[in-house]
Coordinates of C-alpha atoms in Angstrom, one line a residue:
Chain C
M30 CA -18.5 27.9 -18.4
D31 CA -17.1 28.4 -21.8
I32 CA -13.5 29.4 -21.8
H33 CA -12.1 31.0 -24.9
Y34 CA -8.9 29.3 -25.9
T35 CA -6.2 31.2 -27.7
G36 CA -4.0 29.5 -30.3
K37 CA -1.2 29.0 -27.8
D38 CA -3.7 27.4 -25.3
R39 CA -4.9 25.0 -28.0
I40 CA -1.4 23.8 -28.6
L41 CA -1.0 23.2 -24.9
L42 CA -4.2 21.3 -24.8
I43 CA -3.1 19.1 -27.7
I44 CA 0.2 18.4 -26.0
N45 CA -1.7 17.6 -22.8
Y46 CA -3.9 15.0 -24.6
I47 CA -0.8 13.4 -26.2
L48 CA 1.0 13.1 -22.9
L49 CA -2.0 11.8 -21.1
G50 CA -2.5 9.3 -23.9
L51 CA 1.1 8.1 -23.5
F52 CA 0.6 7.7 -19.8
V53 CA -2.6 5.7 -20.3
L54 CA -0.8 3.5 -22.8
A55 CA 2.1 2.9 -20.4
I56 CA -0.4 1.7 -17.8
L57 CA -2.5 -0.4 -20.3
L58 CA 0.1 -2.0 -22.5
P59 CA 1.7 -4.2 -19.8
L60 CA -1.7 -5.3 -18.6
V61 CA -3.0 -6.1 -22.1
Y62 CA 0.3 -8.0 -22.8
V63 CA -0.1 -10.2 -19.8
V64 CA -3.7 -11.0 -20.6
L65 CA -2.9 -11.8 -24.2
S66 CA 0.1 -13.9 -23.3
S67 CA -1.8 -16.0 -20.9
F68 CA -3.9 -17.3 -23.9
L69 CA -0.9 -18.0 -26.2
T70 CA 0.9 -21.3 -26.5
P71 CA 4.4 -21.3 -25.1
N72 CA 6.0 -21.8 -28.5
T73 CA 4.1 -18.9 -30.0
L74 CA 5.2 -16.7 -27.1
I75 CA 8.8 -17.5 -27.6
T76 CA 9.2 -17.8 -31.3
K77 CA 6.6 -15.5 -32.8
G78 CA 5.7 -13.0 -30.2
F79 CA 2.0 -12.5 -31.0
A80 CA 0.0 -14.6 -33.4
I81 CA -3.4 -14.4 -34.8
T82 CA -4.0 -17.9 -36.1
S83 CA -6.3 -20.0 -34.0
S84 CA -3.8 -22.8 -33.4
D85 CA -1.7 -20.4 -31.4
W86 CA -4.4 -19.8 -28.8
T87 CA -4.7 -22.1 -25.8
L88 CA -6.2 -22.4 -22.4
T89 CA -3.5 -24.7 -21.1
G90 CA -2.0 -22.2 -18.7
Y91 CA -5.4 -21.7 -17.1
A92 CA -6.1 -25.4 -17.0
K93 CA -2.8 -26.0 -15.2
I94 CA -3.5 -23.2 -12.7
L95 CA -7.1 -24.3 -12.1
S96 CA -6.1 -27.9 -11.6
N97 CA -3.5 -27.0 -9.1
S98 CA -4.6 -27.6 -5.5
A99 CA -2.2 -25.1 -3.9
M100 CA -3.5 -22.3 -6.1
I101 CA -7.2 -23.2 -5.5
R102 CA -6.7 -23.5 -1.8
G103 CA -4.8 -20.2 -1.8
F104 CA -7.7 -18.6 -3.5
F105 CA -10.2 -19.7 -1.0
N106 CA -7.9 -19.0 1.9
A107 CA -7.5 -15.4 0.6
I108 CA -11.3 -15.0 0.3
F109 CA -11.6 -16.2 3.9
Y110 CA -8.8 -14.1 5.3
S111 CA -10.0 -11.0 3.4
A112 CA -13.6 -11.3 4.5
A113 CA -12.7 -12.1 8.1
F114 CA -10.2 -9.3 8.2
A115 CA -12.7 -6.8 6.7
F116 CA -15.3 -7.9 9.2
A117 CA -12.9 -7.5 12.2
T118 CA -11.7 -4.1 10.9
V119 CA -15.2 -2.7 10.6
L120 CA -16.2 -4.1 13.9
F121 CA -13.3 -2.7 15.9
S122 CA -13.1 0.6 14.0
V123 CA -16.8 1.4 14.3
F124 CA -17.2 0.4 18.0
A125 CA -14.1 2.4 18.9
A126 CA -14.9 5.4 16.8
Y127 CA -18.5 6.0 18.0
P128 CA -17.7 6.9 21.6
L129 CA -14.8 9.0 20.5
A130 CA -17.2 11.0 18.3
I131 CA -19.2 12.0 21.3
E132 CA -18.2 15.4 22.6
E133 CA -19.1 14.8 26.2
L134 CA -17.2 11.5 26.7
V135 CA -15.0 11.8 29.7
G136 CA -11.4 11.0 29.0
K137 CA -11.9 11.2 25.2
R138 CA -8.7 13.1 24.7
S139 CA -6.5 10.7 26.6
I140 CA -8.0 7.7 24.8
M141 CA -7.5 9.4 21.5
I142 CA -3.8 10.1 22.3
F143 CA -3.5 6.5 23.4
F144 CA -4.5 5.4 19.9
L145 CA -2.6 8.1 18.1
I146 CA 0.7 7.2 19.7
T147 CA 0.7 3.9 17.8
M148 CA 0.7 5.9 14.6
F149 CA 4.1 7.3 15.3
F150 CA 5.8 4.6 17.4
G151 CA 5.8 1.0 16.7
G152 CA 7.3 -2.1 18.3
G153 CA 8.9 -3.2 15.0
L154 CA 9.0 -6.5 13.3
I155 CA 10.7 -8.7 15.8
P156 CA 9.0 -7.6 19.1
T157 CA 5.6 -7.9 17.3
Y158 CA 6.6 -11.4 16.1
L159 CA 7.6 -12.4 19.6
V160 CA 4.2 -11.3 21.0
I161 CA 2.3 -13.3 18.4
K162 CA 4.6 -16.2 19.1
D163 CA 4.1 -16.0 22.8
L164 CA 0.3 -15.8 22.4
G165 CA 0.5 -19.2 20.5
M166 CA -0.9 -17.5 17.4
L167 CA 1.9 -18.7 15.0
N168 CA 0.5 -20.8 12.2
T169 CA -3.1 -19.8 13.0
V170 CA -5.5 -17.6 11.1
W171 CA -5.6 -15.3 14.1
A172 CA -2.2 -14.0 13.3
I173 CA -3.4 -12.8 9.9
I174 CA -6.7 -11.4 11.0
L175 CA -6.3 -9.8 14.4
P176 CA -3.1 -7.7 14.7
G177 CA -3.8 -5.6 11.6
S178 CA -7.5 -5.2 12.1
I179 CA -7.1 -2.4 14.6
S180 CA -5.8 0.7 13.0
V181 CA -5.8 4.3 14.2
F182 CA -6.3 5.5 10.7
N183 CA -9.6 3.6 10.3
I184 CA -10.8 4.8 13.7
I185 CA -10.2 8.4 12.7
L186 CA -12.0 7.8 9.4
A187 CA -15.1 6.4 11.2
K188 CA -15.0 9.0 13.9
T189 CA -14.9 11.8 11.3
Y190 CA -18.0 10.3 9.6
F191 CA -19.9 9.9 12.9
Q192 CA -19.1 13.6 13.8
G193 CA -20.7 14.6 10.5
L194 CA -24.1 13.0 11.4
P195 CA -26.8 15.4 12.6
K196 CA -26.5 15.7 16.4
E197 CA -30.2 16.6 16.7
L198 CA -31.2 13.0 15.9
F199 CA -29.3 11.6 18.9
Q200 CA -30.5 14.3 21.2
A201 CA -34.1 13.7 20.2
A202 CA -33.8 10.0 20.6
S203 CA -32.1 10.5 24.0
I204 CA -34.9 12.8 25.2
D205 CA -37.4 10.1 24.1
G206 CA -35.6 7.8 26.5
A207 CA -33.6 5.7 24.0
S208 CA -30.6 4.0 25.6
E209 CA -27.1 4.5 24.2
L210 CA -27.3 1.0 22.8
S211 CA -30.5 1.5 20.9
I212 CA -29.3 4.9 19.6
F213 CA -26.2 3.2 18.2
F214 CA -27.9 0.2 16.7
K215 CA -31.2 1.8 15.5
I216 CA -30.0 5.2 14.4
V217 CA -26.2 5.4 14.0
L218 CA -25.5 2.1 12.3
P219 CA -28.2 2.4 9.6
L220 CA -26.9 5.9 8.8
S221 CA -23.4 4.6 8.6
K222 CA -23.6 2.2 5.7
P223 CA -21.4 4.3 3.4
I224 CA -18.5 4.4 5.9
I225 CA -18.9 0.8 6.8
F226 CA -18.8 -0.1 3.2
V227 CA -15.7 2.0 2.5
L228 CA -13.8 0.5 5.5
A229 CA -14.7 -3.1 4.5
L230 CA -13.7 -2.5 0.9
Y231 CA -10.3 -1.1 1.8
A232 CA -9.6 -3.8 4.4
F233 CA -10.7 -6.6 1.9
V234 CA -8.5 -5.3 -0.9
G235 CA -5.5 -4.7 1.4
Q236 CA -5.7 -8.2 2.8
W237 CA -6.3 -9.8 -0.6
N238 CA -3.1 -8.2 -1.9
S239 CA -0.8 -8.8 1.1
Y240 CA 1.7 -11.6 1.6
F241 CA 4.2 -10.5 4.2
D242 CA 2.2 -11.3 7.4
A243 CA 1.4 -14.7 6.0
M244 CA 5.0 -15.3 5.1
I245 CA 6.2 -14.5 8.6
Y246 CA 3.4 -16.1 10.7
L247 CA 2.4 -19.2 8.7
D248 CA 4.4 -22.3 8.0
D249 CA 1.6 -24.7 7.0
P250 CA 1.1 -24.6 3.2
K251 CA -2.5 -25.5 3.7
L252 CA -3.0 -22.0 5.3
F253 CA -1.2 -20.0 2.7
P254 CA -3.2 -17.2 1.0
L255 CA -3.1 -16.8 -2.7
Q256 CA -0.4 -14.1 -2.8
L257 CA 2.0 -16.5 -1.0
V258 CA 1.3 -19.2 -3.5
L259 CA 1.8 -16.7 -6.3
R260 CA 5.1 -15.6 -4.8
S261 CA 6.4 -19.1 -5.1
I262 CA 5.3 -19.4 -8.7
L263 CA 6.2 -15.9 -9.9
I264 CA 9.3 -14.9 -7.9
Q265 CA 10.8 -18.1 -6.6
N266 CA 10.1 -20.0 -9.9
Q267 CA 8.8 -23.0 -8.1
V268 CA 6.3 -24.5 -10.4
Q269 CA 4.1 -26.6 -8.1
P270 CA 4.6 -30.3 -8.3
G271 CA 1.8 -31.9 -10.4
M272 CA 1.5 -28.9 -12.6
I273 CA 3.9 -30.3 -15.1
A274 CA 4.3 -34.0 -15.9
D275 CA 7.7 -35.3 -14.8
A276 CA 8.6 -36.8 -18.2
M277 CA 8.4 -33.5 -19.9
A278 CA 11.7 -32.2 -21.2
Q279 CA 13.4 -29.4 -19.3
A280 CA 13.0 -26.9 -22.1
E281 CA 9.2 -27.6 -22.4
L282 CA 9.0 -27.2 -18.6
K283 CA 10.6 -23.8 -18.8
K284 CA 8.2 -22.6 -21.5
L285 CA 5.2 -24.0 -19.8
S286 CA 6.2 -22.4 -16.5
E287 CA 6.4 -19.0 -18.2
M288 CA 2.9 -19.5 -19.4
I289 CA 1.6 -20.5 -16.0
K290 CA 3.0 -17.3 -14.7
Y291 CA 0.9 -15.2 -17.0
S292 CA -2.3 -17.1 -16.2
A293 CA -1.5 -16.9 -12.5
I294 CA -1.2 -13.1 -12.7
V295 CA -4.5 -12.8 -14.5
I296 CA -6.4 -15.1 -12.3
S297 CA -5.2 -13.6 -9.1
S298 CA -5.8 -10.0 -10.2
L299 CA -9.1 -10.7 -11.9
P300 CA -11.5 -10.4 -8.9
L301 CA -10.3 -7.0 -7.9
I302 CA -10.0 -5.6 -11.4
V303 CA -13.5 -6.8 -12.3
M304 CA -15.1 -5.4 -9.1
Y305 CA -13.1 -2.2 -9.0
P306 CA -15.0 -0.1 -11.7
F307 CA -18.3 -0.7 -9.8
F308 CA -16.7 0.5 -6.5
Q309 CA -14.6 3.2 -7.9
K310 CA -16.6 6.0 -6.3
Y311 CA -16.4 4.4 -2.9
F312 CA -12.7 4.0 -3.2
E313 CA -12.4 7.7 -4.0
K314 CA -14.7 8.5 -1.2
G315 CA -12.4 6.6 1.2
V316 CA -9.3 8.5 0.0
M317 CA -11.2 11.8 0.4
V318 CA -12.5 11.1 3.9
G319 CA -9.1 9.9 4.9
S320 CA -7.4 13.0 3.7
I321 CA -9.6 15.3 5.8
K322 CA -8.4 13.6 9.0
Chain E
M33 CA -20.9 9.4 33.2
L34 CA -22.4 6.2 34.6
R35 CA -25.0 6.3 31.8
N36 CA -22.0 6.2 29.4
Y37 CA -20.5 3.0 30.8
I38 CA -21.7 1.3 27.7
L39 CA -19.6 3.6 25.5
Y40 CA -16.5 2.6 27.4
L41 CA -17.4 -1.1 26.8
F42 CA -17.5 -0.2 23.1
L43 CA -14.0 1.0 23.3
L44 CA -12.7 -1.9 25.3
P45 CA -11.9 -4.4 22.6
S46 CA -9.9 -1.9 20.6
I47 CA -8.0 -0.8 23.7
I48 CA -7.2 -4.3 24.6
L49 CA -6.0 -5.2 21.1
T50 CA -4.0 -2.0 20.9
V51 CA -2.3 -2.8 24.1
I52 CA -1.5 -6.4 23.1
F53 CA -0.4 -5.8 19.5
K54 CA 1.1 -2.2 19.7
Y55 CA 2.1 -1.4 23.2
V56 CA 3.5 -4.7 24.3
P57 CA 5.8 -4.8 21.2
M58 CA 6.8 -1.2 22.0
Y59 CA 7.8 -2.4 25.5
G60 CA 9.4 -5.5 23.9
S61 CA 11.7 -3.4 21.8
I62 CA 13.9 -3.0 25.0
I63 CA 15.4 -6.3 23.9
A64 CA 17.5 -4.0 21.6
F65 CA 19.4 -3.2 24.7
K66 CA 19.5 -6.7 26.1
N67 CA 21.2 -10.0 25.4
F68 CA 17.9 -11.5 24.6
S69 CA 17.4 -15.2 25.0
P70 CA 13.9 -16.6 24.5
R71 CA 14.4 -18.9 27.4
K72 CA 15.0 -16.1 29.9
G73 CA 12.4 -13.9 28.4
I74 CA 12.4 -10.1 28.0
L75 CA 12.7 -9.3 31.7
G76 CA 15.2 -12.1 32.5
S77 CA 17.7 -11.3 29.8
E78 CA 20.6 -9.2 30.9
W79 CA 21.2 -5.6 29.8
V80 CA 24.0 -4.9 27.4
G81 CA 23.4 -1.2 26.7
F82 CA 24.2 0.0 23.2
E83 CA 26.2 -3.1 22.2
H84 CA 23.9 -4.1 19.4
F85 CA 23.8 -0.6 18.0
Q86 CA 27.5 -0.4 18.0
R87 CA 27.8 -3.7 16.3
F88 CA 25.5 -2.5 13.6
L89 CA 27.2 0.9 13.2
S90 CA 30.6 -0.8 13.0
S91 CA 29.5 -3.7 10.8
P92 CA 31.1 -3.7 7.3
N93 CA 27.8 -3.4 5.4
F94 CA 26.4 -0.7 7.6
Y95 CA 27.3 2.2 5.3
D96 CA 26.0 0.4 2.2
I97 CA 22.7 -0.6 3.7
L98 CA 22.1 2.9 5.1
M99 CA 23.0 4.6 1.8
N100 CA 20.8 2.1 -0.1
T101 CA 17.9 2.9 2.1
L102 CA 18.4 6.7 1.9
K103 CA 19.0 6.7 -1.9
L104 CA 16.1 4.4 -2.7
S105 CA 13.7 6.6 -0.7
A106 CA 15.1 10.0 -1.7
Y107 CA 15.1 9.1 -5.4
G108 CA 11.7 7.7 -5.1
L109 CA 10.5 10.9 -3.4
I110 CA 12.1 13.3 -5.8
L111 CA 11.0 11.4 -8.9
G112 CA 7.7 10.0 -7.6
F113 CA 6.3 13.0 -5.7
P114 CA 5.7 15.4 -8.7
V115 CA 4.2 12.8 -11.0
P116 CA 0.7 12.6 -9.3
I117 CA 0.6 16.4 -9.2
I118 CA 1.4 16.7 -12.9
L119 CA -1.1 14.0 -13.7
A120 CA -3.8 15.8 -11.8
L121 CA -3.1 19.1 -13.6
M122 CA -3.2 17.2 -16.9
L123 CA -6.5 15.5 -16.0
N124 CA -7.9 18.8 -14.9
L125 CA -7.6 20.1 -18.5
V126 CA -9.6 17.2 -19.9
R127 CA -13.0 18.2 -21.2
G128 CA -15.9 15.9 -20.9
A129 CA -16.7 14.3 -17.5
K130 CA -17.3 10.8 -18.9
F131 CA -14.0 10.8 -20.9
K132 CA -12.2 12.0 -17.8
K133 CA -13.7 9.3 -15.6
N134 CA -12.6 6.7 -18.1
I135 CA -9.0 7.9 -18.1
Q136 CA -9.1 7.9 -14.3
L137 CA -10.5 4.4 -14.2
I138 CA -7.5 3.2 -16.2
V139 CA -4.7 5.1 -14.4
Y140 CA -6.0 4.0 -10.9
A141 CA -6.2 0.4 -11.9
P142 CA -2.5 -0.7 -11.1
N143 CA -3.1 0.4 -7.5
F144 CA -5.3 -2.7 -7.2
I145 CA -2.7 -5.1 -8.3
S146 CA -0.7 -6.7 -5.5
V147 CA 3.1 -6.2 -5.0
V148 CA 3.6 -9.9 -5.6
V149 CA 2.0 -9.6 -9.0
V150 CA 3.9 -6.4 -9.9
A151 CA 7.2 -7.9 -8.9
G152 CA 6.2 -11.0 -10.8
M153 CA 5.4 -9.0 -13.9
L154 CA 8.8 -7.2 -13.6
F155 CA 10.5 -10.6 -13.5
V156 CA 8.7 -11.9 -16.6
F157 CA 9.0 -8.6 -18.6
L158 CA 12.6 -7.9 -17.7
S159 CA 14.2 -11.3 -17.7
P160 CA 16.9 -11.8 -20.4
A161 CA 14.3 -13.6 -22.5
G162 CA 11.5 -11.2 -21.7
I163 CA 9.6 -8.7 -24.0
V164 CA 11.6 -5.7 -22.9
N165 CA 14.9 -7.4 -23.6
A166 CA 13.6 -8.5 -27.0
L167 CA 13.4 -4.7 -27.8
V168 CA 16.7 -3.9 -26.1
T169 CA 18.4 -6.7 -28.1
T170 CA 17.1 -5.3 -31.4
F171 CA 18.7 -2.0 -30.7
T172 CA 21.8 -2.8 -28.8
G173 CA 22.5 -6.4 -29.7
K174 CA 22.6 -7.7 -26.2
P175 CA 20.1 -8.1 -23.4
I176 CA 20.3 -6.2 -20.1
A177 CA 20.1 -8.1 -16.8
F178 CA 17.6 -5.7 -15.2
M179 CA 16.7 -7.9 -12.3
T180 CA 20.1 -9.2 -11.3
D181 CA 22.4 -6.3 -12.2
P182 CA 22.7 -4.0 -9.1
A183 CA 22.9 -1.0 -11.4
Y184 CA 19.3 -1.3 -12.4
F185 CA 17.6 -2.1 -9.1
R186 CA 16.7 1.4 -8.2
T187 CA 15.5 2.4 -11.6
V188 CA 13.3 -0.6 -11.9
Y189 CA 12.0 -0.2 -8.3
I190 CA 11.2 3.5 -8.7
L191 CA 9.7 3.4 -12.2
S192 CA 7.5 0.5 -11.4
G193 CA 6.4 2.2 -8.2
I194 CA 5.4 5.3 -10.2
W195 CA 3.6 3.0 -12.7
Q196 CA 1.6 1.4 -9.8
T197 CA 0.7 4.4 -7.6
A198 CA 0.9 7.7 -9.5
G199 CA -2.7 7.5 -10.7
W200 CA -4.1 6.6 -7.4
S201 CA -2.0 9.3 -5.6
S202 CA -3.4 11.9 -7.9
I203 CA -7.0 11.5 -6.6
I204 CA -6.5 14.0 -3.8
Y205 CA -5.0 16.6 -6.1
V206 CA -7.7 16.1 -8.7
A207 CA -10.3 16.6 -6.0
T208 CA -8.6 19.8 -4.7
L209 CA -8.5 21.2 -8.3
A210 CA -12.2 20.5 -8.7
N211 CA -12.9 22.7 -5.7
V212 CA -11.1 25.7 -7.3
D213 CA -13.6 28.5 -7.9
P214 CA -14.2 28.6 -11.6
Q215 CA -14.8 32.4 -11.4
L216 CA -11.1 32.7 -10.7
H217 CA -10.3 31.1 -14.0
D218 CA -13.0 33.2 -15.8
A219 CA -11.7 36.4 -14.4
A220 CA -8.1 35.5 -15.3
T221 CA -9.2 34.6 -18.8
I222 CA -10.9 37.9 -19.3
D223 CA -7.8 39.6 -18.1
G224 CA -6.0 37.8 -20.9
A225 CA -4.2 35.1 -18.9
S226 CA -3.1 32.1 -20.9
L227 CA -3.8 28.6 -19.9
M228 CA -0.2 28.1 -18.8
K229 CA -0.4 31.3 -16.7
R230 CA -3.6 30.1 -15.1
I231 CA -2.1 26.8 -14.2
F232 CA 0.8 28.5 -12.5
H233 CA -1.1 31.2 -10.8
I234 CA -4.4 29.6 -9.9
D235 CA -4.1 25.8 -9.9
L236 CA -0.7 25.3 -8.4
P237 CA -1.2 27.7 -5.5
A238 CA -4.5 25.9 -4.8
L239 CA -2.6 22.6 -4.5
K240 CA 0.2 24.0 -2.3
P241 CA -1.3 23.1 1.1
V242 CA -2.0 19.5 0.1
M243 CA 1.4 19.2 -1.4
A244 CA 3.1 20.4 1.8
V245 CA 1.3 17.9 4.0
L246 CA 1.8 15.0 1.6
F247 CA 5.4 15.9 1.2
I248 CA 6.1 16.0 4.9
L249 CA 4.4 12.6 5.4
A250 CA 6.3 11.1 2.5
A251 CA 9.6 12.5 3.7
G252 CA 8.9 11.4 7.2
G253 CA 8.5 7.8 6.0
I254 CA 11.7 8.1 4.0
M255 CA 13.4 5.2 5.9
S256 CA 10.3 3.0 5.9
I257 CA 9.9 2.5 2.2
G258 CA 7.9 -0.4 0.9
Y259 CA 10.2 -3.2 1.9
E260 CA 7.7 -5.8 0.8
K261 CA 8.4 -4.9 -2.8
A262 CA 12.2 -4.5 -2.2
Y263 CA 12.2 -8.0 -0.6
L264 CA 10.4 -9.5 -3.6
M265 CA 12.6 -7.8 -6.1
Q266 CA 15.8 -8.8 -4.3
T267 CA 17.9 -11.4 -6.0
A268 CA 21.2 -13.0 -4.9
L269 CA 23.0 -10.8 -7.3
N270 CA 21.4 -7.4 -6.8
T271 CA 21.9 -7.1 -3.0
P272 CA 24.7 -4.5 -3.3
T273 CA 21.9 -2.0 -4.1
S274 CA 18.8 -3.8 -3.0
E275 CA 19.7 -4.5 0.6
I276 CA 17.9 -1.8 2.7
I277 CA 17.5 -1.6 6.5
A278 CA 14.0 -3.2 6.4
T279 CA 15.0 -6.2 4.4
Y280 CA 18.1 -6.6 6.5
V281 CA 16.0 -6.5 9.7
Y282 CA 13.9 -9.3 8.3
K283 CA 16.9 -11.4 7.4
V284 CA 18.9 -10.9 10.5
G285 CA 15.8 -11.3 12.8
L286 CA 13.6 -13.9 11.4
Q287 CA 15.9 -15.9 9.1
S288 CA 19.0 -15.9 11.3
G289 CA 17.1 -15.6 14.6
D290 CA 19.2 -12.8 16.0
Y291 CA 16.2 -11.1 17.6
A292 CA 17.9 -8.5 19.7
Y293 CA 20.4 -7.3 17.1
S294 CA 17.6 -7.1 14.5
T295 CA 15.4 -5.1 16.9
A296 CA 18.2 -2.7 17.5
I297 CA 18.5 -2.0 13.8
G298 CA 14.8 -1.5 13.5
L299 CA 14.9 1.0 16.4
F300 CA 17.8 2.8 14.8
N301 CA 15.6 3.1 11.7
S302 CA 12.6 4.5 13.6
V303 CA 14.7 7.1 15.4
I304 CA 16.2 8.4 12.2
N305 CA 12.6 8.5 10.8
V306 CA 11.3 10.7 13.6
F307 CA 14.2 13.1 13.2
L308 CA 13.6 13.3 9.5
L309 CA 9.9 14.0 10.1
I310 CA 10.8 16.8 12.5
F311 CA 13.4 18.2 10.2
V312 CA 11.3 18.2 7.0
N313 CA 8.3 19.7 8.9
T314 CA 10.5 22.6 10.1
V315 CA 11.8 23.2 6.6
V316 CA 8.4 23.1 5.0
K317 CA 6.9 25.3 7.7
K318 CA 9.5 27.9 6.8
L319 CA 8.9 27.7 3.1
N320 CA 5.1 27.5 3.5
E321 CA 4.4 30.6 5.6
G322 CA 4.2 28.8 8.9
E323 CA 1.9 26.0 7.6
G324 CA 3.2 22.6 8.5
L325 CA 1.9 19.3 9.7
Y326 CA 2.0 20.3 13.3

């Protein structure tokens, strides 16, 4: 397709590229600034802005962050929560979606409505909190992993995928005498790697970035995920004890804490930003499948 | 049917969890109408009718909190909704698949940054000693207290929201545009239609159904805006504009322990939400030749 552009069209195209360029810059500049700042000495940051001489560069911020036990523990907690949450999400979504994708299942409609209702009505913050409290799940990893892992949206996503699989395969297997179990494990699951991957990826990223559930349900700092530790550093300005020597002057402390913030932002965002280009097409696929309903 | 019992077993875990974590809390929200005491339990606590609702409606900060919630969402919707559409139209004009992919890669990226980090970045950038104020000071001579002055809360909240999500939200529009039959464009070009004309008469109409659905969904959630970010961005000084229903529910309920009152406020919020969803759907249906969400 080769469209002929008139002079007016060319101007529009040029304006388009300029505006897009500005948008891209608006996205990139803050990110680049954070990354650069995380490598600069506190003094440079405050007095000179950016500097090019080698003496202005430092890894102190990273050293402080990486030697901080709360941060490290938060990092590993976040990995654990995210992986466990992704596993639970895939497990519940796939097992619930498969029967619902089968046309003949008796009561399919009612069960679907049963799930769908939760999309429009919710118990709200406090009643949910009270249930989790009554179950004795406060201050346990279960409060982070279980309640959110069952989502109607994911069930619909997986159901749509299963419905798209060729029916003839199941019918043939069924005629050959395969049980429902072996059809599911030997035929359906191997064909469902893409949707499993998409669900897991979304769940992992969502959990990695979340802090609110952990803030509500967890008291023990040992259980805190990364985002909650970050919140105390970035928002509440609580530089963790041990990060800065007591003797240091108040002013130094303030400068250093600014620097620690930049490093903390970079370290916590790095895993996702690094893996995201490789998984971009899966993320897009997830959005598209989700939009079909 | 009997052969299928295994299928029902597949469904069982999800059904049990849904009952426990969704339906039991729904039942639990009746404490909004009770004088709830944890000792007596949900059933044992005595009924008080609409007392908690009346207390909220007549509380001195009711009007402010309600208006803050509505304004923050409405402005967010009005300003934020068109941006992904415009971005998608702009991306659609980019020639070269590789180049386009690279731009998309960049504009999607902020979606993968957590709200904690985004709020943290706002605090460092917009603090009186931050980079933005370094620029502001050069021009005006004095810094602006973006994060503590109530006058700036909404602007900062909405603009940073657009920064974070506009790219990602454009995906669905980009995909819809990719499915537009190129022959339509060819034919229009032969008929002498300019690029602008083609955008308005071919591309935009193609996006209309998706726009309608997404608009209804966004408007239906107007009361349930991202309180996680609002809560993070809240400072002691900016509460006159940053206190919204969701942050208030959290404070009253979990920080002060007033469970029943907090639940009543949450319920009030949901009820308005449902009405908004129905209202917007009706309006969009009228404008969109009978096509709505339901």
